[in-house]
Each structure stands twice: as C-alpha cells, then as structure tokens.
Amino acid sequence: MSRMGVAMAIEAAHLCHYPNYENKQIRTKITFIDKNAAEEKNFFIGRFKELFALSHWRYGNINENGVLEWNPQDIHIPTGFEYLGGDFLDIEWEFINGSVENPAIQKYLEDASRNMNAKLTIAICLPENSRAIAAATYLPSCIYEETSTQQVLVYQRLDDELLNQINYKGRYSEK
C-alpha cells in the first residue's frame, strides 16, 4: 500500500467501474497485500469514506495455522442505499495482511491466476527496486503461465535495467 500502489488502485477503480456498470454480476476486485494492511486499510478507508460506504470490502489475515482467514467483523456489505439503486457499485476491495513470500499468499495468488472467469493483473508497487524485483520473482510460476493473467507490473522508481535483462534472457516474456 505504497503511494504508487494506492494511486494505481484508485485509477483502476475509476477505469474499471464503467465497463462493469451495466452487468451487476461482474465486479472488479482490487486487492492490497501489505505487511501493514490493518493500519493502512484504516487510513485508506478513512480517506475515501463515501466510496467505502458504497463498496464491498473485506480484511484478511494469516492465522496461526498459516491459512488466510477473512475476519467476519472486517467484512463490509453496503446497505441502506436503496434510494440510489441499492447495491450498485461494481468495485470491491480486499486488504490482506501479509507479503508475497508467505505460503498462504502464494496459494491465494495461485487460486486467483487459475480463475478462468477473471482477468488478473498484478501490480507490485514496493518503494525499493530490489524488493519489488524480488517480489516479482517470488510470484508462483503459474502466474506467468496461466491465460487468466493479463500482466505483471513492477514499479521501479529509479531504473528498470535488471528486469529488462531478465526479460531479455527469456525468463519472462511479454504478452
């Protein structure tokens, strides 16, 4: 939930809202995975109170058994907006406390990449280049193989030469 990650999520919400608006069954899901997701979620929701009053959102944490668990008290389903047309917002949000190298997060990403009804885009927006590149390499290999994955974006504040070299060597290919 870096500044760039939040900016990309807000832009994605703007862009993805209109294509889904006619079909109430389709929602765009924006998921933040961050080691400080609990605190960052509160800041983010506080900043966009009106949006989150209308949005579905939930918060998950890795439990003591290493399993991603959605906290029931941190699941929001909008109600009371019948005068606006009811549950009409086609963006939903997830906040997951963790990091990409965690096995539970790896499983979550694998499951997301195998969902053939979804078009998956992953944006890694860590402020340090070395950590961003490392996170991209920690992604499960199926992310790069599944047809539901549209793109993996890696934000590099300073330089992209290392990823260009990895791509040039053929490890990751552009689609």
C-alpha atoms as one frame of an Amber mdcrd trajectory, in Angstrom:
protein
   0.000   0.000   0.000   2.715   2.400  -1.050   1.803   5.762  -2.536   2.161
   4.293  -6.031   0.085   1.223  -5.120  -2.735   3.365  -3.761  -2.590   5.659
  -6.815  -2.790   2.659  -9.165  -5.701   1.177  -7.222  -7.701   4.412  -7.364
  -7.001   4.744 -11.086  -8.022   1.111 -11.635 -11.261   1.748  -9.724 -12.018
   4.722 -11.981 -11.256   2.822 -15.173 -12.922  -0.472 -14.241 -16.154   0.958
 -12.881 -17.706   1.899 -16.190 -17.197  -1.336 -18.171 -18.961  -3.368 -15.451
 -21.725  -0.908 -14.657 -24.425  -2.492 -16.829 -23.863  -6.058 -15.595 -24.419
  -6.115 -11.831 -22.974  -9.642 -11.600 -19.470  -8.563 -12.619 -17.247  -6.812
 -10.112 -13.683  -5.631 -10.307 -11.761  -6.786  -7.238  -8.816  -4.694  -6.092
  -6.649  -6.454  -3.523  -3.922  -4.888  -1.423  -1.364  -7.263   0.072   0.795
  -5.476   2.616   2.605  -6.246   5.863   0.847  -3.233   7.400  -2.539  -3.789
   5.761  -4.500  -3.486   9.010  -3.293   0.047   9.672  -3.117   1.109   6.028
  -6.689  -0.139   5.460  -7.959   2.234   8.144  -6.149   5.208   6.621  -7.350
   4.315   3.114 -10.979   3.768   4.091 -10.917   6.952   6.177  -9.618   8.907
   3.215 -12.380   7.617   0.922 -15.278   7.225   3.414 -18.053   7.812   0.902
 -16.635   5.335  -1.604 -16.212   2.639   1.040 -19.707   3.198   2.420 -20.941
   2.042  -1.012 -18.298  -0.651  -1.557 -17.954  -4.287  -0.663 -14.688  -4.759
   1.204 -13.021  -7.244   3.499  -9.856  -7.714   5.512  -7.904 -10.935   5.839
  -5.012 -12.082   7.938  -2.844 -15.185   8.092  -3.914 -17.204  11.149  -1.641
 -19.193  13.483  -2.048 -22.251  11.214  -0.728 -20.307   8.207  -4.116 -20.030
   6.488  -5.610 -16.857   5.039  -8.666 -16.064   7.127 -11.260 -13.378   6.417
 -12.268 -11.670   9.657 -16.090 -11.560   9.924 -16.022  -8.207  11.758 -13.987
  -6.775   8.875 -16.384  -7.632   6.057 -18.481  -4.750   4.763 -21.557  -5.186
   2.596 -23.238  -1.883   1.773 -26.839  -1.482   2.914 -29.265   1.406   3.171
 -28.659   2.809  -0.288 -31.875   1.633  -1.936 -32.643   5.248  -2.874 -29.506
   5.136  -5.055 -30.473   1.864  -6.680 -29.279  -0.494  -3.952 -26.001  -2.360
  -4.215 -24.794  -0.791  -7.440 -21.055  -0.208  -7.094 -19.141  -2.742  -9.158
 -15.783  -2.390  -7.398 -14.876  -4.473  -4.371 -11.800  -4.245  -2.200  -9.670
  -6.691  -0.261  -6.941  -5.945   2.242  -4.655  -8.832   3.154  -2.101  -8.548
   5.929   0.981 -10.365   4.652   3.625 -10.451   1.958   4.065 -12.285  -1.311
   6.609 -14.799   0.015   4.117 -16.155   2.582   2.757 -19.608   1.538  -0.850
 -18.557   2.233  -0.443 -15.516  -0.024   1.198 -17.719  -2.663  -1.852 -20.012
  -2.572  -4.205 -17.029  -2.814  -2.333 -15.797  -5.912  -2.280 -19.269  -7.470
  -6.044 -19.593  -6.985  -6.581 -16.130  -8.479  -4.472 -16.978 -11.526  -6.444
 -20.164 -12.157  -9.834 -18.451 -12.103 -10.774 -18.555 -15.770 -13.660 -16.120
 -15.168 -11.187 -13.423 -14.131  -8.587 -11.307 -15.841  -5.725 -10.977 -13.390
  -3.339  -8.054 -13.297  -0.715  -7.861 -10.579   0.960  -4.573  -9.738   3.964
  -4.727  -7.436   4.447  -1.239  -6.053   7.142  -1.501  -3.429   9.185   1.668
  -2.926  12.563  -0.108  -3.161  13.582  -1.521  -6.554  15.334  -4.583  -5.133
  12.292  -5.573  -3.070   9.933  -5.008  -5.999  12.011  -7.227  -8.270  12.339
  -9.860  -5.546   8.558  -9.846  -5.066   8.073 -10.397  -8.799  10.369 -13.406
  -8.672   8.557 -14.771  -5.578   5.295 -14.991  -7.500   4.179 -18.563  -8.169
   5.280 -19.737 -11.607   1.662 -20.388 -12.609   1.106 -16.604 -12.556   3.289
 -16.359 -15.653   1.784 -19.451 -17.289  -1.978 -19.097 -16.811  -4.019 -17.438
 -19.522  -6.090 -15.506 -16.982  -3.027 -13.416 -16.037  -3.107 -10.294 -18.154
   0.063  -8.643 -16.892   2.502  -8.348 -14.025   3.538  -4.754 -13.474   6.619
  -3.942 -11.392   7.090  -0.357 -10.278  10.727   0.676 -10.298  11.275   4.163
  -9.077  14.816   4.506 -10.366  15.777   2.012 -13.049  14.308  -0.912 -14.968
  17.514  -2.364 -16.411  17.537  -5.507 -14.219  14.033  -6.535 -15.285  14.877
  -5.769 -18.901  17.826  -8.156 -18.639  15.682 -10.871 -17.048  13.113 -10.432
 -19.818  15.863 -10.415 -22.472  17.220 -13.722 -21.189  13.767 -15.225 -21.782
  12.720 -15.946 -18.229   9.617 -13.782 -18.523   8.055 -12.931 -21.830   5.823
 -10.092 -22.803   2.327 -10.949 -23.914
